[in-house]
XYZ file of C-alpha atoms in Angstrom:
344
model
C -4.792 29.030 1.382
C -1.482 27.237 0.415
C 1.506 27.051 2.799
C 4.553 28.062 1.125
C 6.789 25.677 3.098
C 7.039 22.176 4.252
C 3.804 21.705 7.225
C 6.675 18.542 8.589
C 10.589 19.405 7.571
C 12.459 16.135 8.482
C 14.771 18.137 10.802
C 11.988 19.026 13.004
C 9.564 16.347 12.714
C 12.312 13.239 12.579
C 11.150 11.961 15.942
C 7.765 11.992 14.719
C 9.159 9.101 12.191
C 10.632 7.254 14.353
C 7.958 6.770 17.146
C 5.518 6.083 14.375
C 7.845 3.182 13.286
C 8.097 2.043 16.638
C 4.674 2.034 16.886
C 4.125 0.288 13.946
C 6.899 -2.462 14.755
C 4.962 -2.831 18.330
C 1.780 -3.448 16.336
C 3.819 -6.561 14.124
C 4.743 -7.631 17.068
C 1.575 -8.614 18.657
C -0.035 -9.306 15.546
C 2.698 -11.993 15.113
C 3.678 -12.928 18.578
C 0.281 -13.182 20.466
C -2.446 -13.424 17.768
C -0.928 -15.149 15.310
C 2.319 -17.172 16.878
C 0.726 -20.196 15.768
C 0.320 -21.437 11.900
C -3.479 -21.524 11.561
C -5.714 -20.640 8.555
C -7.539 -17.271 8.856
C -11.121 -17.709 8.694
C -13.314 -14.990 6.985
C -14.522 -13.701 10.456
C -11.236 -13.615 11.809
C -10.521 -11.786 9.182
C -13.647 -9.302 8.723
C -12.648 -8.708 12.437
C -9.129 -7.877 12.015
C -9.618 -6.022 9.096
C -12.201 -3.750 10.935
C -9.249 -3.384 13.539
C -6.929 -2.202 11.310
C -9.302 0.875 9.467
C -10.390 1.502 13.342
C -6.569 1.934 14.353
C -5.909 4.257 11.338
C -8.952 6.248 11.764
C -8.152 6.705 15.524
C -4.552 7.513 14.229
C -6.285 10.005 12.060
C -7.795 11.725 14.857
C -4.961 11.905 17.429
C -2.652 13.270 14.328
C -5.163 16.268 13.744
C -5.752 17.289 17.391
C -1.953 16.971 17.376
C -1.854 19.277 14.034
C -4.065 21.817 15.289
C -1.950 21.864 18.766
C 1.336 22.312 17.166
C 0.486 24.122 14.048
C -0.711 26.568 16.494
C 2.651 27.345 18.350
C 4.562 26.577 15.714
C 6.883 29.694 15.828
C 7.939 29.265 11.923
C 4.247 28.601 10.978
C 2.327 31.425 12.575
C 5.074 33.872 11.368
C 3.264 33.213 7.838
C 0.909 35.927 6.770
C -2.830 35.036 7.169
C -1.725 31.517 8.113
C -4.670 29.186 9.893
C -3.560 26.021 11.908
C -7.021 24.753 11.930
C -7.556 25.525 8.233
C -4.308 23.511 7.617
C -4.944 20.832 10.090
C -8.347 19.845 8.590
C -6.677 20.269 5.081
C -3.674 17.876 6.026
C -6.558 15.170 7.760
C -8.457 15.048 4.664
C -5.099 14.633 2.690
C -4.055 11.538 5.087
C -7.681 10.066 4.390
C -7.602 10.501 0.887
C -3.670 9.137 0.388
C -5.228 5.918 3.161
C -8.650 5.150 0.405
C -6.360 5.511 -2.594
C -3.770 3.158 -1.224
C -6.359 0.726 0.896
C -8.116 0.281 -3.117
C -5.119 -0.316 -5.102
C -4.280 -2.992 -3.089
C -6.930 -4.933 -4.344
C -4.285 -5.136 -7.374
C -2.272 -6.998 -4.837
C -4.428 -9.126 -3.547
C -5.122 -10.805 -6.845
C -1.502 -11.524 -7.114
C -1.769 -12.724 -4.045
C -4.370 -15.223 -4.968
C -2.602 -16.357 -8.240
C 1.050 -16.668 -6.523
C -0.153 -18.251 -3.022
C -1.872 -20.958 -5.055
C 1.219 -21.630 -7.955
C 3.365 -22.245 -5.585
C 0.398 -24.011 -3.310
C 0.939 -22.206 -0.120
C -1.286 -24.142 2.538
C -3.583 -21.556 3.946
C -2.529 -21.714 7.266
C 1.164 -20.948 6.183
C -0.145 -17.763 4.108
C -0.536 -15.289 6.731
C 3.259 -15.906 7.651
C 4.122 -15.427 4.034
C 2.014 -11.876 3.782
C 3.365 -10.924 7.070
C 7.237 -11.239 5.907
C 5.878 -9.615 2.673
C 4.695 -6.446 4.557
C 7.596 -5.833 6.366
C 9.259 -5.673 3.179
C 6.596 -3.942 1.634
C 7.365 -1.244 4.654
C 11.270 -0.749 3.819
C 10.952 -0.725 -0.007
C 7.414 2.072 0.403
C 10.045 4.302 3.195
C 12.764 4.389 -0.241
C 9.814 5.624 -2.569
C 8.822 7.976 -0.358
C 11.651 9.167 0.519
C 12.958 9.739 -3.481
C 9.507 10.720 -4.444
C 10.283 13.561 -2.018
C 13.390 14.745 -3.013
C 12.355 14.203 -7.094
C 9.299 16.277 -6.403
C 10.916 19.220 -6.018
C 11.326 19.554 -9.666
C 8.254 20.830 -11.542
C 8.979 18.711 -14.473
C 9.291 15.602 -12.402
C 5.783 16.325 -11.289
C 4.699 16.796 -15.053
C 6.353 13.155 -15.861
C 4.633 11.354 -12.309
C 1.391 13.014 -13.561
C 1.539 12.082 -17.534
C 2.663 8.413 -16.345
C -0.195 8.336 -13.438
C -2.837 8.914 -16.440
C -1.070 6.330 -18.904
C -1.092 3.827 -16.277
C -4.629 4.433 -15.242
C -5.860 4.302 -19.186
C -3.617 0.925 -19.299
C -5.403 -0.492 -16.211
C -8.780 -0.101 -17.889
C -8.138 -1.382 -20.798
C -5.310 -3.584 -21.422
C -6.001 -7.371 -21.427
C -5.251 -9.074 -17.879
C -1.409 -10.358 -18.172
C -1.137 -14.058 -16.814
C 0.874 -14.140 -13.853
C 4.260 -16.386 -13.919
C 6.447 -16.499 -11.019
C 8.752 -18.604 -12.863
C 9.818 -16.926 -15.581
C 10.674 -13.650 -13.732
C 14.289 -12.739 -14.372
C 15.365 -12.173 -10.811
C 13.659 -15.618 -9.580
C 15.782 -17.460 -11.912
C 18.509 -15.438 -11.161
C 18.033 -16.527 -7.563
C 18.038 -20.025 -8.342
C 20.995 -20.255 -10.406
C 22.500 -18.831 -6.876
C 20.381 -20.830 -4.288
C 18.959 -24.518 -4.522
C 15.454 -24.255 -4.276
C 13.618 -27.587 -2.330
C 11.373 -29.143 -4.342
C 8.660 -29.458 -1.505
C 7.691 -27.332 1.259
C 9.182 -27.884 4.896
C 6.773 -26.541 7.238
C 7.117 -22.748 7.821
C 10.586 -23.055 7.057
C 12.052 -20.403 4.603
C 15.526 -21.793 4.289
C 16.900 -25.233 5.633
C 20.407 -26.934 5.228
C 20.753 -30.063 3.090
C 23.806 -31.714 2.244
C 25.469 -29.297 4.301
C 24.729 -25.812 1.777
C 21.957 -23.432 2.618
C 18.679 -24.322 0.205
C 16.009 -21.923 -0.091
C 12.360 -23.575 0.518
C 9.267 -22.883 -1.960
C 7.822 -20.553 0.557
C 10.908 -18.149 0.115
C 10.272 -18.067 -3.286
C 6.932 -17.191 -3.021
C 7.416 -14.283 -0.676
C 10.368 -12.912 -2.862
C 8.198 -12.821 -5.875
C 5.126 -10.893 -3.454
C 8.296 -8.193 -3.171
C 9.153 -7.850 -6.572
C 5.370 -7.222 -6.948
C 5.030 -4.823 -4.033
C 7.478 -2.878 -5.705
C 5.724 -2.759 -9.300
C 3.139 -1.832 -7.555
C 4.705 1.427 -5.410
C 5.676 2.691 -8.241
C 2.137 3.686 -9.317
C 0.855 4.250 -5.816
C 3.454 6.511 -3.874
C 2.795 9.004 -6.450
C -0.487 8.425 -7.025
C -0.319 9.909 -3.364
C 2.074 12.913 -4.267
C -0.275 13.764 -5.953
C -2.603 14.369 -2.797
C -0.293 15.679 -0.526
C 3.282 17.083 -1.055
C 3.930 16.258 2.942
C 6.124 12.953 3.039
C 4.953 12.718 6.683
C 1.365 11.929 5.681
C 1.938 10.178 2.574
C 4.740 7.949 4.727
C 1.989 7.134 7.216
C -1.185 6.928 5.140
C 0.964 4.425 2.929
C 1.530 2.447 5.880
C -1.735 1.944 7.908
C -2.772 0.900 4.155
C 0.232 -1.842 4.106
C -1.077 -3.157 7.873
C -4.306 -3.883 6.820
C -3.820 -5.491 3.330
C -3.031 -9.229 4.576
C -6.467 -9.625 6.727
C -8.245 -7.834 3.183
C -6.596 -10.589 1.066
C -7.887 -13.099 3.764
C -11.552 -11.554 3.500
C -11.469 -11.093 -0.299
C -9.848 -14.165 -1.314
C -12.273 -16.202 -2.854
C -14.519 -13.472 -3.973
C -11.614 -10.890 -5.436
C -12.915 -11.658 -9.088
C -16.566 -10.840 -8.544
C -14.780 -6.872 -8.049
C -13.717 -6.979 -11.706
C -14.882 -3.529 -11.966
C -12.415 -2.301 -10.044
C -10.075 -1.913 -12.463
C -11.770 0.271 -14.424
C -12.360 2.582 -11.062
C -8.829 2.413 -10.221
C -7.705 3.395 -13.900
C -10.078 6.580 -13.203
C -8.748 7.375 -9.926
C -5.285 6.830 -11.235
C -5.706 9.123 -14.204
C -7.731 11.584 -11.864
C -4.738 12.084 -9.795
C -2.615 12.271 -12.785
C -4.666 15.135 -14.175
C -3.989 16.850 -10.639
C -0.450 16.608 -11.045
C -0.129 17.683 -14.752
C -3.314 20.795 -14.503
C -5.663 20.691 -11.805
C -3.467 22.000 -9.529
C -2.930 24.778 -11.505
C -5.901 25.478 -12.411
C -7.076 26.087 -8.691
C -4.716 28.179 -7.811
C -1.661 25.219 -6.841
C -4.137 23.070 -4.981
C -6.929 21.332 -5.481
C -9.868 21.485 -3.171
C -8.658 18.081 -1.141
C -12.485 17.759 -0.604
C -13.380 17.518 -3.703
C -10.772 15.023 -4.386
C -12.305 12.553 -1.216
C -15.516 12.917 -3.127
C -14.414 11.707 -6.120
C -12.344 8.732 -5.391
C -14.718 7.495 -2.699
C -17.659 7.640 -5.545
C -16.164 6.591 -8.007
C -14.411 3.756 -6.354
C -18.034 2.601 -4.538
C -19.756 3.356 -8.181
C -17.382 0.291 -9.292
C -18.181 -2.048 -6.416
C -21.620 -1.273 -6.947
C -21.519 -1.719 -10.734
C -19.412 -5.240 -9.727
C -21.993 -6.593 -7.529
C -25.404 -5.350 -10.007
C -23.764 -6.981 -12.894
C -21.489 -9.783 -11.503
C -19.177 -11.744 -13.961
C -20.133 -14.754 -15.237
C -16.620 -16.567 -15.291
C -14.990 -18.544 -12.598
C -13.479 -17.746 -9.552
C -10.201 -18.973 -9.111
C -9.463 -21.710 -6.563
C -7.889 -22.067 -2.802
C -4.502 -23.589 -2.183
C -4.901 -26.171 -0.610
C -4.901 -27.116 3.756
């Protein structure tokens, strides 16, 4: 059964925001501060550890947010007024949502990482200065994903933006599976040239510096530029994946904070997958399904099951046919080259 309004209206759920934020900048904040406040490279258990931490924190986030759905939903005045409404029903429907928007968002990051890999080592990014880099980057990441969201929101309403997100979700997947890998250059983007002809870039790297004065004007360092190109990225790459969640959920609130437990636990995944991210080169082709998948949703699915459809059905299929691709990546691994570490 469908609710016909909005499970989390901003007016009534804008605290709900906030202490999640707060939450999330109290997280940073010991990540940085305590494990993290000084420069060291990330080993692979370090990072298989933290990386467990992170799914462990959303999935306990996950529970506490449906016990909480199931409390409120319940005594929710506006809510139970609805004819034949079910706060459990709803609660379990919303969980599986958040869960499905987290393992759509968690695997196209893997598209990140490899960007990671390829800009980290251009612009040869010592790997104990990389986890400083990514952790600038996500904060970033967090403001530029809040502006999707929130305009995803508001365009949403219109049934023929959800027609266009849909028809661009499938063309995007199809291009992911089969268009020819484009070589990554940090220096000929527009708006990193741009930047220089404003800012001196330093030749060489100065510690963990991201600006420094010289000659008495403000020079950016190497490392800046490398963290404003991870931006740029970030934001090529919401534009595929805030919808791609949309199309999950219409509830901002769960797409906002699925989104972000994603974000938190992409550095320590780029630390694990690092030197092994091109023996997954099946991904892509899983993630071009997915992405058209969800597309299809958008465009017909929907209506095809009445204006939703089943969200359990949906986990089933991204979670298989995302492991099928691992799978497939691992029985038939690629014969080519991996590509190198930056340098201590």
């Amino acid at each position: 059964m469908t609710s016909p309004v909005s499970l989390f209206p901003f007016g009534e759920y804008w605290w709900f925001y906030a202490g999640f934020l707060v939450f999330v900048c109290l997280l940073l904040a010991v990540d940085l501060g305590v494990f993290h406040r000084r420069a060291h490279t990330v080993a692979i258990r370090e990072a298989a550890t933290w990386t467990a931490i992170w799914v462990a924190l959303a999935m306990a986030f996950l529970g506490g947010f449906y016990a909480f759905m199931r409390y409120r939903f319940a005594h929710d005045p506006r809510l139970v007024a609805i004819p034949g409404f079910d706060p459990a029903f709803h609660a379990h429907r919303a969980a599986l949502e958040f869960l499905a928007g987290y393992v759509v968002e968690y695997s196209l990051s893997v598209d990140n990482i490899f960007v990671f890999v390829v800009v980290l080592n251009y612009f040869a990014v010592p790997t104990r200065l990389q986890h400083r880099v990514l952790f600038f980057g996500i904060l970033g990441a967090l403001v530029f994903r809040g502006i999707f969201i929130a305009l995803g929101a508001m365009l949403l309403r219109f049934e023929w933006v959800i027609l266009g997100f849909g028809v661009f979700l499938i063309y995007t997947g199809f291009q992911m599976m089969f268009a020819d890998d484009k070589e990554v250059n940090p220096e000929g983007n527009r708006i990193i040239r741009l930047f220089r002809r404003v800012v001196p870039v330093t030749e060489e790297l100065h510690g963990h510096k991201f600006f420094l004065k010289k000659d008495g004007r403000l020079n950016a360092t190497p490392l800046f530029i490398a963290l404003l190109f991870l931006e740029l990225t970030d934001i090529v790459f919401a534009v595929d994946s805030v919808p791609a969640i949309f199309a999950l959920t219409r509830e901002p609130l769960i797409v906002f904070t699925s989104n972000i437990f994603a974000i938190l636990g992409l550095r320590n995944l780029y630390f694990l997958l690092r030197g092994a991210i091109d023996k997954f080169y099946m991904l892509k082709y899983g993630l071009g399904i997915v992405l058209m998948f969800v597309g299809a949703k958008m465009t017909f699915l929907n209506r095809l099951y009445g204006g939703h459809f089943p969200i359990t059905l949906s986990l089933g299929i991204i979670v298989g046919v995302i492991a099928a691709a691992i799978v497939l990546s691992l029985a038939f691994p690629k014969k080519e080259g991996q590509p190198q570490k930056a340098d201590e």
